[in-house]
PDB file of C-alpha atoms in Angstrom:
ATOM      1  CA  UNK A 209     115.541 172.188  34.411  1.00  0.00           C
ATOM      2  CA  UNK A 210     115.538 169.966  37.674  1.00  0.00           C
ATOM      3  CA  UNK A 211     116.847 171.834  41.073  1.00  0.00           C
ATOM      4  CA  UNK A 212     118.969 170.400  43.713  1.00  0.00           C
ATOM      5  CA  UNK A 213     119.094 166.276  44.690  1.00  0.00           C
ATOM      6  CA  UNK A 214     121.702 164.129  43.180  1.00  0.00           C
ATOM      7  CA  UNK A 215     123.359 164.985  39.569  1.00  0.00           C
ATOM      8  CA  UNK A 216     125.172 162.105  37.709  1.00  0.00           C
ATOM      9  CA  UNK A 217     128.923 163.018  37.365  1.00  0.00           C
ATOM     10  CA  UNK A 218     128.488 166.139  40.095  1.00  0.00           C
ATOM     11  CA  UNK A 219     130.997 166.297  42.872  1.00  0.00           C
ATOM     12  CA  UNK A 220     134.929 164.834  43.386  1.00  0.00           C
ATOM     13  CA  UNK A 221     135.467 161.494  42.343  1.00  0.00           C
ATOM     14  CA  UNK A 222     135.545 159.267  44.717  1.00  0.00           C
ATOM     15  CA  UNK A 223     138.638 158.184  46.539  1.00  0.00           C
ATOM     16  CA  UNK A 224     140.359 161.805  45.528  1.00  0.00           C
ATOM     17  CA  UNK A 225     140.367 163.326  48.372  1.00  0.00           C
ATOM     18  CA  UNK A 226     142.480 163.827  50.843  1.00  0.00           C
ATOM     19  CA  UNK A 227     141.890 160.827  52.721  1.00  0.00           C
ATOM     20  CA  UNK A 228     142.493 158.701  49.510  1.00  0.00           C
ATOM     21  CA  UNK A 229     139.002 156.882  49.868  1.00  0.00           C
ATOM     22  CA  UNK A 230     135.344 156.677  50.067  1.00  0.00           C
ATOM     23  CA  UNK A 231     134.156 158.763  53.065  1.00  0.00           C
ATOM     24  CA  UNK A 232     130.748 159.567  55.182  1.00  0.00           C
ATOM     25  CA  UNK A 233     129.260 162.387  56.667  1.00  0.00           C
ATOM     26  CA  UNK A 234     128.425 161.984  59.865  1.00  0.00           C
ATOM     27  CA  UNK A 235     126.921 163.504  63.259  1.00  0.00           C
ATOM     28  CA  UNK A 236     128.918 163.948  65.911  1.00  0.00           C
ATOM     29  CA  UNK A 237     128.680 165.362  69.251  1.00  0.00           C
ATOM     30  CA  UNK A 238     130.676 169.205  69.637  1.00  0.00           C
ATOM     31  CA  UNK A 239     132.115 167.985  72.649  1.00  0.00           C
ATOM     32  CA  UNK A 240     133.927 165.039  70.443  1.00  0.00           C
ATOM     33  CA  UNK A 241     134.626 166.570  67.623  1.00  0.00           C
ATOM     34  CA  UNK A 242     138.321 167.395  68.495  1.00  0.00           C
ATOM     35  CA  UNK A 243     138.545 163.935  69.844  1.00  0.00           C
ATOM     36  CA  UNK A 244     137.834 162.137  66.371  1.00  0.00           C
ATOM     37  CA  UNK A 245     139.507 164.750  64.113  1.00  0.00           C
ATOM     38  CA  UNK A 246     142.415 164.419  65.944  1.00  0.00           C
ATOM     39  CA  UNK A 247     142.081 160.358  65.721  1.00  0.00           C
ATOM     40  CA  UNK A 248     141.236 160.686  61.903  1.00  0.00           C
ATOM     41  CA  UNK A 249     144.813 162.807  61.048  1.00  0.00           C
ATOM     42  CA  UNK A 250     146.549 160.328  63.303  1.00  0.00           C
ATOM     43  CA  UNK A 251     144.538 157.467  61.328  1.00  0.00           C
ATOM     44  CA  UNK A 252     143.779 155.738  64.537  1.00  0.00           C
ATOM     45  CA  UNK A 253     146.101 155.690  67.565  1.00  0.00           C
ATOM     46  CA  UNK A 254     149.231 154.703  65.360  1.00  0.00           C
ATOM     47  CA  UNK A 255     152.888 154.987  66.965  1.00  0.00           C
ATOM     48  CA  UNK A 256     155.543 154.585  65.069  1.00  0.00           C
ATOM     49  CA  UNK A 257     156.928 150.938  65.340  1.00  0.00           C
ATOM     50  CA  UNK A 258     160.749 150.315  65.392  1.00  0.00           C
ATOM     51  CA  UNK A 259     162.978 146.868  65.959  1.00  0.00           C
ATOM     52  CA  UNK A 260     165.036 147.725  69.009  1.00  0.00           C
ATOM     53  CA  UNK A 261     167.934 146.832  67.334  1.00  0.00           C
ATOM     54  CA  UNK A 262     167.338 150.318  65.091  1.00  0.00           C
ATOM     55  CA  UNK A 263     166.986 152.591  67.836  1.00  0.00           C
ATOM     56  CA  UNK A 264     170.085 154.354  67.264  1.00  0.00           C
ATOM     57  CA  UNK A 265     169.751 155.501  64.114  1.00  0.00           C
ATOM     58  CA  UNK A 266     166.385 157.299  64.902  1.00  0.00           C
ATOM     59  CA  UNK A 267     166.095 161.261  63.956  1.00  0.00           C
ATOM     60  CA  UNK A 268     163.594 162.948  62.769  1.00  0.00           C
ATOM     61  CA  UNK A 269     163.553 161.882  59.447  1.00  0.00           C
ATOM     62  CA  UNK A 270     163.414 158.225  59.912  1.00  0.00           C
ATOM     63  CA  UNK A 271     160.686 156.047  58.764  1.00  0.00           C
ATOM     64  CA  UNK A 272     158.681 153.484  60.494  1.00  0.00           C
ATOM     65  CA  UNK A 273     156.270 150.997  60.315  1.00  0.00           C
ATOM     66  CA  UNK A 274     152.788 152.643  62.216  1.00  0.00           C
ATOM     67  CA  UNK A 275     151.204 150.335  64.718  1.00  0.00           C
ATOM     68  CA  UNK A 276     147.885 151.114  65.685  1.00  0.00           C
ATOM     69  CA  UNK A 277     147.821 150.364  68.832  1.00  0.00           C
ATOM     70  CA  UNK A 278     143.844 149.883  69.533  1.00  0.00           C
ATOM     71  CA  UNK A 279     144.059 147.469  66.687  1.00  0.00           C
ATOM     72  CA  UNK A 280     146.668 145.704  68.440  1.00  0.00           C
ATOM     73  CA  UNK A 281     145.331 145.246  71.404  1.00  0.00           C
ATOM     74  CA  UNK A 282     141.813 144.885  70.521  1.00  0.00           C
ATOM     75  CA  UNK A 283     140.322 142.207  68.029  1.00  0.00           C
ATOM     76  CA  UNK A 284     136.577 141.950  68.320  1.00  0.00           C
ATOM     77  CA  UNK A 285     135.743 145.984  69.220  1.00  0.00           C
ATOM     78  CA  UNK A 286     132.179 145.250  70.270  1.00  0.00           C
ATOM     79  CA  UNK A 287     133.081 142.379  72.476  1.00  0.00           C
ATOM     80  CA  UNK A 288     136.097 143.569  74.554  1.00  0.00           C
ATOM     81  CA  UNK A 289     136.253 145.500  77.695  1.00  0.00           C
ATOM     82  CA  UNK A 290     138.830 146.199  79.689  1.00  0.00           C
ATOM     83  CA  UNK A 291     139.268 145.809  83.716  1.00  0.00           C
ATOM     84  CA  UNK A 292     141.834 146.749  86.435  1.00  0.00           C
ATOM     85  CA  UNK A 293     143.603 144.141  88.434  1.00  0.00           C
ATOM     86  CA  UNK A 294     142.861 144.149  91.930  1.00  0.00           C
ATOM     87  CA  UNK A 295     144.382 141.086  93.299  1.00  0.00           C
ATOM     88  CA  UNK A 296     147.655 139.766  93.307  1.00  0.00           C
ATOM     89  CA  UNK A 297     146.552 135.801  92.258  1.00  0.00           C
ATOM     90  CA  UNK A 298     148.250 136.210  88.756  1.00  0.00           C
ATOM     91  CA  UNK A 299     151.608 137.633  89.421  1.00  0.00           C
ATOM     92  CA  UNK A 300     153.257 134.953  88.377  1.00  0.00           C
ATOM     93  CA  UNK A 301     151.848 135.443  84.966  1.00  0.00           C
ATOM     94  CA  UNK A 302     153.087 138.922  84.990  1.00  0.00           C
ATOM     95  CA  UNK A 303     149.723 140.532  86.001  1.00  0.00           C
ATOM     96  CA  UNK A 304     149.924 143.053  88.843  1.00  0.00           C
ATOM     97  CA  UNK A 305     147.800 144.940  91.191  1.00  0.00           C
ATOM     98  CA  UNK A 306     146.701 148.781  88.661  1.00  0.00           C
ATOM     99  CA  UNK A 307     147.194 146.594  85.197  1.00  0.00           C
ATOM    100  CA  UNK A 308     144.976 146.930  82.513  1.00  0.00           C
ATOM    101  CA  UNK A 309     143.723 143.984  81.198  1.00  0.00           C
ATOM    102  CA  UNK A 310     141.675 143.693  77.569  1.00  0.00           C
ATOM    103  CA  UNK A 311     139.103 141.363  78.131  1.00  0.00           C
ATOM    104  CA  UNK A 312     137.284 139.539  75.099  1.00  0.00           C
ATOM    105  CA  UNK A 313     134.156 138.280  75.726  1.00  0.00           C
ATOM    106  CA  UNK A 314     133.454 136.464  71.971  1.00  0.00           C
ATOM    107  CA  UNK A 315     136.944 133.852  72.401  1.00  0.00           C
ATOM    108  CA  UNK A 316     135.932 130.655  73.692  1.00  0.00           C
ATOM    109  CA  UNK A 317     137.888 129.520  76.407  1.00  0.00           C
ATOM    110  CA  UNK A 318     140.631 127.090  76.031  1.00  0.00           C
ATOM    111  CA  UNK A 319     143.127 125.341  78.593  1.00  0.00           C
ATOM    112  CA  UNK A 320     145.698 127.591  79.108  1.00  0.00           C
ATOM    113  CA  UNK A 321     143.721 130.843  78.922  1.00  0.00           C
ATOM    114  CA  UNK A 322     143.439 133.740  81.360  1.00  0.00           C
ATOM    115  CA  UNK A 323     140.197 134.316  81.879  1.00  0.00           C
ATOM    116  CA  UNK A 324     137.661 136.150  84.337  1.00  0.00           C
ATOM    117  CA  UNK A 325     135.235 134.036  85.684  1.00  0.00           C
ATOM    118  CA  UNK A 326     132.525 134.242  88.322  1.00  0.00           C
ATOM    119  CA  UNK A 327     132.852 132.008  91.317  1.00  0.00           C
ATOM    120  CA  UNK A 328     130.265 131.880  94.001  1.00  0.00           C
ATOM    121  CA  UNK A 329     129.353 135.752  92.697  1.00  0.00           C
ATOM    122  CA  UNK A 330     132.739 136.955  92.993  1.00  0.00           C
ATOM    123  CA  UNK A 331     134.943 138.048  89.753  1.00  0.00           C
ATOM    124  CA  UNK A 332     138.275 136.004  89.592  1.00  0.00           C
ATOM    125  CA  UNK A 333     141.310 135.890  86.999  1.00  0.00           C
ATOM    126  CA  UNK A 334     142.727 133.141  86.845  1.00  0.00           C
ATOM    127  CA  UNK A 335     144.158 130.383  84.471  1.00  0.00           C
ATOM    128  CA  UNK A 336     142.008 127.981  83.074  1.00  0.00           C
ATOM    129  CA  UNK A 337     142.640 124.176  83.259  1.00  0.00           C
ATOM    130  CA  UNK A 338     140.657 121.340  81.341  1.00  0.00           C
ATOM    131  CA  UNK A 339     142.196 117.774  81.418  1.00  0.00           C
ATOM    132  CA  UNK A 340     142.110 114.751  83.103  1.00  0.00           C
ATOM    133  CA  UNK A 341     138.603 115.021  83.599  1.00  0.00           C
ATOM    134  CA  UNK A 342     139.397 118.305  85.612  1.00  0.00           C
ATOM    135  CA  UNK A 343     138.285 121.582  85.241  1.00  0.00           C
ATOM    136  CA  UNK A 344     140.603 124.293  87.130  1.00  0.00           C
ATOM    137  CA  UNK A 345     141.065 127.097  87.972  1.00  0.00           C
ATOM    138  CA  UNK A 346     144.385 127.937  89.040  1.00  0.00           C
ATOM    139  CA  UNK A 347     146.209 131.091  90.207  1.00  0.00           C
ATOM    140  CA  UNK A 348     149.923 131.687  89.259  1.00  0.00           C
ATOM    141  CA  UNK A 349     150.348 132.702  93.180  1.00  0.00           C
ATOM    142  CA  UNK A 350     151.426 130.142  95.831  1.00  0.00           C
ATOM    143  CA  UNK A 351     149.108 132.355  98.032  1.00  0.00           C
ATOM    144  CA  UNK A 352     146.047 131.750  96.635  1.00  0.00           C
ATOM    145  CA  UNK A 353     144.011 128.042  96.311  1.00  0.00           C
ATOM    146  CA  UNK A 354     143.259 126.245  93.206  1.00  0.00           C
ATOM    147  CA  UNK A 355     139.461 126.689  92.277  1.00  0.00           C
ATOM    148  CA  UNK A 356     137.917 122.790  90.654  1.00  0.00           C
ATOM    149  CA  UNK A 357     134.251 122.298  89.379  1.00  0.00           C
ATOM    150  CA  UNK A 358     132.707 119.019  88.389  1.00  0.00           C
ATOM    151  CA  UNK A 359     132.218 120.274  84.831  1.00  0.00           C
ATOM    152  CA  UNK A 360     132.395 123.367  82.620  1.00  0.00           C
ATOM    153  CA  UNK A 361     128.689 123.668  82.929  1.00  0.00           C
ATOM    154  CA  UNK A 362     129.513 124.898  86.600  1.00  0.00           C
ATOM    155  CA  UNK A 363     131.646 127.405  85.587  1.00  0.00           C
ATOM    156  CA  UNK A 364     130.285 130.995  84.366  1.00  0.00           C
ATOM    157  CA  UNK A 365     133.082 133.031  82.659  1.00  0.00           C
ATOM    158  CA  UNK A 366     132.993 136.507  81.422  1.00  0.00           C
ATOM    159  CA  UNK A 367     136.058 136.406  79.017  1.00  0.00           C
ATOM    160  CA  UNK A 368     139.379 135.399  78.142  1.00  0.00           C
ATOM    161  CA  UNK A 369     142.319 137.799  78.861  1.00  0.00           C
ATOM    162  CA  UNK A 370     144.094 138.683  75.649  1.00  0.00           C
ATOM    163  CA  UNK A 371     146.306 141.708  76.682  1.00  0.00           C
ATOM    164  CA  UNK A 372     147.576 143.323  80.177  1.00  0.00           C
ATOM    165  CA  UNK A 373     149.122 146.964  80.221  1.00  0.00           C
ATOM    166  CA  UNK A 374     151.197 147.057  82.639  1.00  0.00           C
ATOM    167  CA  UNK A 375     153.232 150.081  84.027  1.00  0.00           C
ATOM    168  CA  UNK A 376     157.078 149.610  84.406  1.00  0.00           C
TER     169      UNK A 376
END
């Protein structure tokens, strides 16, 4: 009679437990091991997610749609970072001096994007023009000077900006 190793039909099926689904062991770290058990009950950083218009009726028993708000925020996981604002060149886009802003570094830039970009070895956000045989880039900031280049080739940027948390 064989000992130990893998028996057909042995163990829960899978999917039945409590998680509903296929899981994996894994090795963690002790010092994280709160961290992700807490983020596993949670399933993720989910809040719940309610039209303003319902508001009112809120107690405890009311139901919501979850939103998880990493997955909101963040697309493309192994490509994003995220930066704080420095400067005050994109105020008039709403982005302030302390914001957060997700960065994604797989989007291809566009006209019209926010993006970071490296000019003359200095890190700049600002918004993106291509037209007219111009490429731009311009601050939303009367204070500060439009940036031009000759082509895209003389432009180096890092990402494109696709959220900004923003303290009220």
């Amino acid at each position: 009679m064989p000992k130990g190793g893998i028996r057909h039909g042995a163990g829960r099926p899978k999917g039945t437990g409590k998680f509903g689904e296929v899981t994996k062991a894994i090795r963690l770290p002790y010092s994280l091991i709160d961290q992700v058990l807490q983020f596993v009950q949670q399933r993720g950083l989910c809040y719940p997610l309610f039209p303003a218009d319902k508001l009112p009726e809120l107690t405890p028993e009311s139901t919501a749609e979850k939103l998880d708000i990493g997955r909101f925020l963040v697309q493309n996981p192994a490509a994003t970072f995220v930066v704080r604002v420095t400067g005050e060149s994109m105020i008039g886009a709403g982005i302030f001096p302390d914001d957060l802003m997700i960065v994604d570094r797989s989007v291809r830039a566009e006209s019209g994007n926010v993006v970071i970009a490296c000019v003359d070895g200095e890190f700049v956000v600002k918004r993106l023009f291509i037209g007219d045989g111009k490429v731009e880039l311009r601050p939303e900031n009367k204070k500060f000077k439009t940036v031009k280049f000759d082509n895209m080739n003389d432009l180096k940027i890092w990402g494109i900006v696709k959220n900004v948390i923003h303290r009220v």
